[in-house]
Tab-separated table of C-alpha atoms in Angstrom:
chain	number	residue	atom	x	y	z
A	1	MET	CA	0.000	0.000	0.000
A	2	ARG	CA	2.899	2.358	0.753
A	3	GLU	CA	4.274	1.790	-2.757
A	4	LEU	CA	0.845	2.411	-4.273
A	5	ARG	CA	0.469	5.728	-2.459
A	6	ARG	CA	3.958	6.800	-3.482
A	7	ARG	CA	3.314	6.135	-7.172
A	8	HIS	CA	-0.159	7.691	-7.362
A	9	THR	CA	0.482	11.323	-6.412
A	10	PRO	CA	-2.347	13.861	-6.270
A	11	PHE	CA	-1.069	15.289	-9.566
A	12	SER	CA	-1.117	11.922	-11.349
A	13	VAL	CA	-4.594	11.156	-10.012
A	14	ALA	CA	-5.846	14.549	-11.193
A	15	ARG	CA	-4.277	14.013	-14.620
A	16	TRP	CA	-5.883	10.558	-14.900
A	17	ALA	CA	-9.265	11.994	-13.874
A	18	SER	CA	-8.998	14.826	-16.397
A	19	ARG	CA	-8.202	12.390	-19.183
A	20	LYS	CA	-11.168	10.215	-18.257
A	21	ALA	CA	-13.400	13.261	-18.185
A	22	ALA	CA	-12.116	14.456	-21.569
A	23	HIS	CA	-12.742	11.036	-23.069
A	24	ALA	CA	-16.268	10.954	-21.640
A	25	LEU	CA	-17.019	14.443	-22.920
A	26	SER	CA	-15.719	13.536	-26.381
A	27	THR	CA	-18.527	11.014	-26.741
A	28	TRP	CA	-21.214	13.681	-26.297
A	29	PRO	CA	-22.830	14.417	-29.691
A	30	GLY	CA	-22.045	18.159	-29.630
A	31	ILE	CA	-18.439	17.756	-28.488
A	32	ARG	CA	-17.830	14.928	-30.939
A	33	HIS	CA	-19.157	17.094	-33.767
A	34	VAL	CA	-16.757	19.911	-32.833
A	35	ARG	CA	-13.818	17.494	-32.593
A	36	TYR	CA	-14.635	16.095	-36.037
A	37	ALA	CA	-14.910	19.574	-37.543
A	38	ILE	CA	-11.499	20.570	-36.147
A	39	HIS	CA	-9.891	17.340	-37.314
A	40	ARG	CA	-11.416	17.645	-40.776
A	41	TRP	CA	-10.194	21.226	-41.144
A	42	GLU	CA	-6.629	20.232	-40.164
A	43	PHE	CA	-6.765	17.225	-42.491
A	44	LEU	CA	-7.948	19.190	-45.539
A	45	ALA	CA	-5.344	21.872	-44.838
A	46	GLY	CA	-2.592	19.252	-44.927
A	47	ARG	CA	-1.603	19.746	-41.296
A	48	ASN	CA	-1.393	16.015	-40.627
A	49	ASP	CA	0.658	14.502	-43.464
A	50	SER	CA	-0.140	10.814	-43.968
A	51	GLY	CA	-3.106	11.280	-41.674
A	52	TYR	CA	-6.500	9.722	-42.246
A	53	SER	CA	-10.044	10.988	-42.243
A	54	GLY	CA	-13.378	9.233	-42.428
A	55	VAL	CA	-14.481	5.642	-42.834
A	56	PHE	CA	-16.110	4.584	-46.090
A	57	SER	CA	-17.468	1.432	-47.679
A	58	THR	CA	-15.761	1.825	-51.068
A	59	VAL	CA	-12.784	3.490	-52.725
A	60	GLU	CA	-15.183	5.551	-54.846
A	61	GLU	CA	-16.979	6.863	-51.781
A	62	ALA	CA	-13.682	7.852	-50.167
A	63	ALA	CA	-12.543	9.622	-53.355
A	64	ARG	CA	-15.778	11.624	-53.472
A	65	SER	CA	-15.055	12.897	-49.953
A	66	ALA	CA	-11.781	14.508	-51.063
A	67	PRO	CA	-11.776	18.298	-51.488
A	68	ILE	CA	-10.217	18.087	-54.958
A	69	ALA	CA	-11.422	16.268	-58.049
A	70	VAL	CA	-8.134	14.454	-58.740
A	71	THR	CA	-7.064	11.876	-56.179
A	72	GLY	CA	-4.593	9.011	-56.073
A	73	TYR	CA	-1.069	8.614	-57.439
A	74	ASP	CA	-1.695	9.060	-61.160
A	75	GLN	CA	-0.939	12.785	-61.238
A	76	ALA	CA	2.019	15.125	-61.641
A	77	GLY	CA	4.107	15.523	-58.502
A	78	MET	CA	3.310	12.155	-56.965
A	79	ALA	CA	6.548	10.654	-58.294
A	80	ASP	CA	8.555	13.163	-56.290
A	81	LEU	CA	7.519	12.434	-52.731
A	82	HIS	CA	10.010	10.937	-50.308
A	83	VAL	CA	12.116	8.697	-52.512
A	84	TYR	CA	15.219	10.849	-52.498
A	85	SER	CA	16.987	12.554	-49.664
A	86	GLN	CA	16.970	16.280	-50.252
A	87	ALA	CA	20.721	16.528	-49.720
A	88	ASN	CA	22.143	14.630	-52.687
A	89	GLY	CA	19.283	13.160	-54.712
A	90	GLU	CA	20.147	9.581	-53.746
A	91	PHE	CA	17.663	6.924	-52.721
A	92	ARG	CA	17.485	6.529	-49.004
A	93	PRO	CA	19.281	3.466	-47.585
A	94	MET	CA	17.300	0.358	-46.782
A	95	PRO	CA	15.810	0.538	-43.261
A	96	PRO	CA	16.041	-2.497	-40.956
A	97	THR	CA	12.288	-3.105	-41.273
A	98	GLU	CA	12.873	-4.301	-44.861
A	99	TYR	CA	14.933	-7.320	-43.837
A	100	PRO	CA	12.034	-9.818	-43.442
A	101	ALA	CA	11.003	-9.313	-47.074
A	102	LEU	CA	14.617	-9.469	-48.226
A	103	PHE	CA	15.065	-12.678	-46.192
A	104	TRP	CA	12.496	-14.483	-48.365
A	105	LEU	CA	13.301	-12.737	-51.632
A	106	ARG	CA	16.920	-13.839	-51.674
A	107	PRO	CA	16.340	-17.642	-51.532
A	108	ALA	CA	13.545	-17.366	-54.111
A	109	ILE	CA	16.031	-15.806	-56.529
A	110	GLU	CA	18.769	-18.258	-55.593
A	111	SER	CA	16.385	-21.159	-56.289
A	112	GLY	CA	15.929	-20.031	-59.887
A	113	ALA	CA	13.249	-17.310	-59.936
A	114	ARG	CA	14.124	-14.908	-62.759
A	115	ARG	CA	11.073	-12.637	-63.130
A	116	LEU	CA	9.735	-10.396	-60.396
A	117	PHE	CA	6.485	-8.425	-60.676
A	118	ASP	CA	6.576	-5.457	-58.305
A	119	LEU	CA	2.904	-4.577	-57.800
A	120	GLY	CA	2.622	-0.838	-57.180
A	121	GLY	CA	6.390	-0.584	-56.999
A	122	TYR	CA	6.428	3.189	-57.515
A	123	VAL	CA	9.580	4.464	-59.279
A	124	GLY	CA	11.718	1.550	-58.076
A	125	HIS	CA	12.762	2.503	-54.577
A	126	VAL	CA	12.665	-1.123	-53.337
A	127	TYR	CA	14.792	-2.256	-56.275
A	128	TYR	CA	17.390	0.435	-55.590
A	129	GLN	CA	17.415	-0.326	-51.866
A	130	TYR	CA	17.528	-4.121	-52.195
A	131	SER	CA	19.811	-4.567	-55.195
A	132	GLY	CA	22.941	-3.963	-53.122
A	133	TYR	CA	22.008	-7.001	-50.995
A	134	LEU	CA	21.095	-9.309	-53.879
A	135	ASP	CA	23.206	-11.071	-56.466
A	136	LEU	CA	20.828	-10.596	-59.383
A	137	PRO	CA	21.629	-12.712	-62.456
A	138	ASP	CA	22.192	-10.871	-65.734
A	139	ALA	CA	18.922	-12.247	-67.097
A	140	PHE	CA	16.888	-11.243	-64.047
A	141	SER	CA	13.847	-9.068	-64.784
A	142	TRP	CA	12.371	-6.726	-62.148
A	143	THR	CA	9.135	-5.331	-63.618
A	144	ILE	CA	7.226	-2.586	-61.831
A	145	TYR	CA	3.497	-2.238	-62.367
A	146	ASP	CA	2.077	1.180	-61.537
A	147	VAL	CA	0.000	4.052	-62.910
A	148	PRO	CA	1.258	5.979	-65.986
A	149	HIS	CA	2.561	9.124	-64.232
A	150	ILE	CA	4.651	6.958	-61.923
A	151	THR	CA	5.996	4.538	-64.534
A	152	GLN	CA	7.015	7.407	-66.814
A	153	ALA	CA	9.034	8.954	-63.989
A	154	GLY	CA	10.448	5.539	-63.081
A	155	GLU	CA	11.647	4.919	-66.630
A	156	ARG	CA	13.411	8.276	-66.663
A	157	ILE	CA	15.137	7.593	-63.340
A	158	ALA	CA	16.122	4.070	-64.445
A	159	ARG	CA	17.764	5.473	-67.603
A	160	GLU	CA	19.646	8.061	-65.558
A	161	ARG	CA	20.886	5.440	-63.125
A	162	GLY	CA	21.559	2.659	-65.650
A	163	ALA	CA	19.253	0.191	-63.851
A	164	ARG	CA	19.649	-2.711	-66.282
A	165	HIS	CA	17.268	-5.159	-64.535
A	166	LEU	CA	14.436	-2.680	-64.141
A	167	SER	CA	11.435	-2.198	-66.439
A	168	PHE	CA	7.970	-0.680	-66.066
A	169	THR	CA	4.500	-1.605	-67.231
A	170	ASN	CA	0.873	-0.506	-66.960
A	171	ASP	CA	-0.286	-3.991	-68.025
A	172	LEU	CA	-1.554	-6.003	-65.056
A	173	GLY	CA	-1.618	-9.126	-67.228
A	174	ALA	CA	2.180	-9.286	-66.932
A	175	ILE	CA	1.678	-10.700	-63.434
A	176	GLY	CA	1.170	-14.127	-65.021
A	177	GLU	CA	4.715	-14.077	-66.390
A	178	ALA	CA	6.299	-13.630	-62.957
A	179	ASP	CA	8.041	-16.096	-60.676
A	180	ILE	CA	7.737	-13.677	-57.732
A	181	VAL	CA	4.989	-11.186	-56.964
A	182	PHE	CA	6.223	-8.498	-54.612
A	183	ALA	CA	3.863	-5.924	-53.077
A	184	ALA	CA	5.305	-3.495	-50.538
A	185	GLY	CA	3.122	-0.721	-49.182
A	186	SER	CA	0.937	-0.703	-52.282
A	187	LEU	CA	-2.148	-2.864	-51.742
A	188	GLN	CA	-3.757	-0.268	-49.482
A	189	TYR	CA	-3.960	2.100	-52.461
A	190	LEU	CA	-6.033	-0.447	-54.385
A	191	LYS	CA	-9.461	-1.953	-53.893
A	192	GLU	CA	-9.751	-4.804	-51.420
A	193	GLY	CA	-9.250	-8.070	-53.273
A	194	PHE	CA	-7.288	-6.458	-56.119
A	195	LEU	CA	-4.395	-8.916	-55.799
A	196	HIS	CA	-6.690	-11.922	-55.584
A	197	GLU	CA	-8.593	-10.870	-58.707
A	198	ALA	CA	-5.358	-10.248	-60.610
A	199	LEU	CA	-4.072	-13.714	-59.714
A	200	ARG	CA	-7.348	-15.385	-60.671
A	201	ALA	CA	-7.172	-13.718	-64.083
A	202	ALA	CA	-3.453	-14.473	-64.607
A	203	SER	CA	-2.254	-16.878	-67.283
A	204	ARG	CA	-0.370	-18.766	-64.534
A	205	LEU	CA	0.050	-18.421	-60.780
A	206	PRO	CA	3.468	-17.099	-59.698
A	207	PRO	CA	5.199	-19.520	-57.301
A	208	HIS	CA	6.145	-16.844	-54.721
A	209	LEU	CA	4.143	-14.030	-53.105
A	210	ILE	CA	5.871	-11.525	-50.818
A	211	ILE	CA	3.469	-9.077	-49.180
A	212	HIS	CA	5.124	-6.317	-47.166
A	213	ARG	CA	4.097	-3.143	-45.307
A	214	THR	CA	0.421	-3.861	-45.945
A	215	ALA	CA	-2.506	-2.418	-44.005
A	216	LEU	CA	-4.566	-5.290	-42.584
A	217	HIS	CA	-7.069	-5.212	-39.730
A	218	PRO	CA	-7.830	-8.152	-37.417
A	219	SER	CA	-11.607	-7.814	-37.426
A	220	ARG	CA	-12.890	-5.549	-40.216
A	221	SER	CA	-12.219	-4.007	-43.599
A	222	PHE	CA	-12.792	-0.366	-44.467
A	223	VAL	CA	-11.628	2.480	-46.682
A	224	THR	CA	-10.416	5.823	-45.381
A	225	LEU	CA	-8.903	8.912	-47.020
A	226	GLN	CA	-5.194	9.683	-46.627
A	227	SER	CA	-3.525	13.072	-47.041
A	228	ILE	CA	-0.012	13.270	-48.488
A	229	ASN	CA	2.147	16.377	-48.618
A	230	GLN	CA	4.086	16.552	-51.880
A	231	ARG	CA	7.544	18.103	-51.985
A	232	SER	CA	6.069	20.854	-54.166
A	233	GLY	CA	3.943	21.885	-51.187
A	234	ARG	CA	0.689	20.660	-52.710
A	235	ILE	CA	-1.547	18.236	-50.865
A	236	ALA	CA	-2.753	15.004	-52.445
A	237	PHE	CA	-5.548	12.780	-51.189
A	238	CYS	CA	-5.694	9.021	-51.717
A	239	PRO	CA	-8.377	6.462	-50.861
A	240	TYR	CA	-6.717	4.031	-48.472
A	241	THR	CA	-7.962	0.448	-48.123
A	242	VAL	CA	-7.480	-1.531	-44.924
A	243	ALA	CA	-8.365	-5.159	-45.638
A	244	HIS	CA	-9.651	-7.810	-43.255
A	245	ARG	CA	-6.550	-9.848	-42.403
A	246	GLU	CA	-8.127	-13.312	-42.164
A	247	ARG	CA	-10.170	-12.816	-45.335
A	248	PHE	CA	-7.048	-11.601	-47.163
A	249	ILE	CA	-5.079	-14.716	-46.174
A	250	ASP	CA	-7.951	-17.121	-46.779
A	251	GLY	CA	-8.412	-15.738	-50.291
A	252	LEU	CA	-4.812	-16.481	-51.229
A	253	GLN	CA	-4.924	-19.930	-49.662
A	254	ALA	CA	-8.039	-20.685	-51.699
A	255	LEU	CA	-6.019	-19.962	-54.830
A	256	GLY	CA	-3.517	-22.652	-53.856
A	257	TYR	CA	-0.963	-20.719	-51.802
A	258	GLU	CA	0.525	-21.819	-48.484
A	259	GLN	CA	1.442	-19.209	-45.883
A	260	ILE	CA	5.074	-19.715	-44.897
A	261	ASP	CA	5.802	-16.696	-42.712
A	262	ALA	CA	4.330	-13.523	-41.233
A	263	TRP	CA	5.872	-10.396	-39.691
A	264	THR	CA	4.902	-6.869	-38.720
A	265	LYS	CA	6.187	-3.341	-39.076
A	266	GLN	CA	5.447	-1.273	-35.999
A	267	ARG	CA	3.374	1.582	-37.330
A	268	ALA	CA	-0.127	2.040	-35.978
A	269	ILE	CA	-3.117	2.790	-38.173
A	270	ASP	CA	-5.461	5.286	-36.521
A	271	VAL	CA	-8.485	7.017	-37.998
A	272	PRO	CA	-9.494	9.888	-35.693
A	273	LEU	CA	-12.906	9.431	-34.062
A	274	HIS	CA	-13.009	5.795	-35.209
A	275	PRO	CA	-11.240	3.756	-32.490
A	276	GLU	CA	-12.745	0.546	-33.904
A	277	CYS	CA	-10.461	0.989	-36.933
A	278	HIS	CA	-7.213	0.976	-34.949
A	279	ALA	CA	-4.523	-1.525	-35.949
A	280	ASP	CA	-1.242	-1.891	-34.089
A	281	ALA	CA	1.058	-2.517	-37.051
A	282	TYR	CA	1.436	-3.128	-40.754
A	283	SER	CA	1.655	-6.721	-41.958
A	284	GLY	CA	4.104	-8.789	-43.949
A	285	LEU	CA	3.389	-12.255	-45.358
A	286	TYR	CA	5.196	-14.801	-47.481
A	287	PHE	CA	3.295	-17.410	-49.521
A	288	ARG	CA	4.443	-20.242	-51.758
A	289	LEU	CA	2.287	-21.964	-54.340
A	290	ARG	CA	1.511	-25.498	-53.249
A	291	SER	CA	2.896	-28.091	-55.639
């Protein structure tokens, strides 16, 4: 009891009580409305970069909630976000959180995989980060699928840097030519089930799937709207899909894939005023096609 009294000072008790009171007040209809209005104003003004606003049933509904007519990555300026450091124009080094994906990518290549389909691979930042850790054969093909504004910028950067393994496409059908499908931080910018539908329509199923930095929720799926500050100072808004984790995995297993590994990246997903949408971390998964 002496230890309990020493730890719970009058100040700490008052602070705890004030927090409880603030939380209770925030549930009142009038207060909640004011909180939402303030949050929405800050969000639309770009004061919370990579913040989220609203919960929607579809990507189209989320896009209609944006304050500008053009949303998503297929627009000028979106290929110039945070790929380079501002000091010397180089790609940022690979952070430690990329090692789980690299761990499974390396043996897939060493076992004979020669064609990688990078789904939503942007301008090639993963290729540039990973290539120093991989012994890519001369005939290896790293193909990035993305929207036209992004692939055009990626092709220009690849020419400047002499990236001989790298190519770009806007043709989703090329996924059927791959030995490895790699999706890092991209599936949340697509409709839920996009990957599953692409695989079902493919001419063949790729033997390896590496899913990395993907927004999955343990009990629900939803779409929100994300704000992104471009280096030009403009604000872009993107519908952001958070898929139901179990349904996501079950859908791939139904196609004939076996889950081999899973990992997380510690970055919480929070949609203000929607605590039911909280997720503790982003997900990584590795699947192999059952023989």
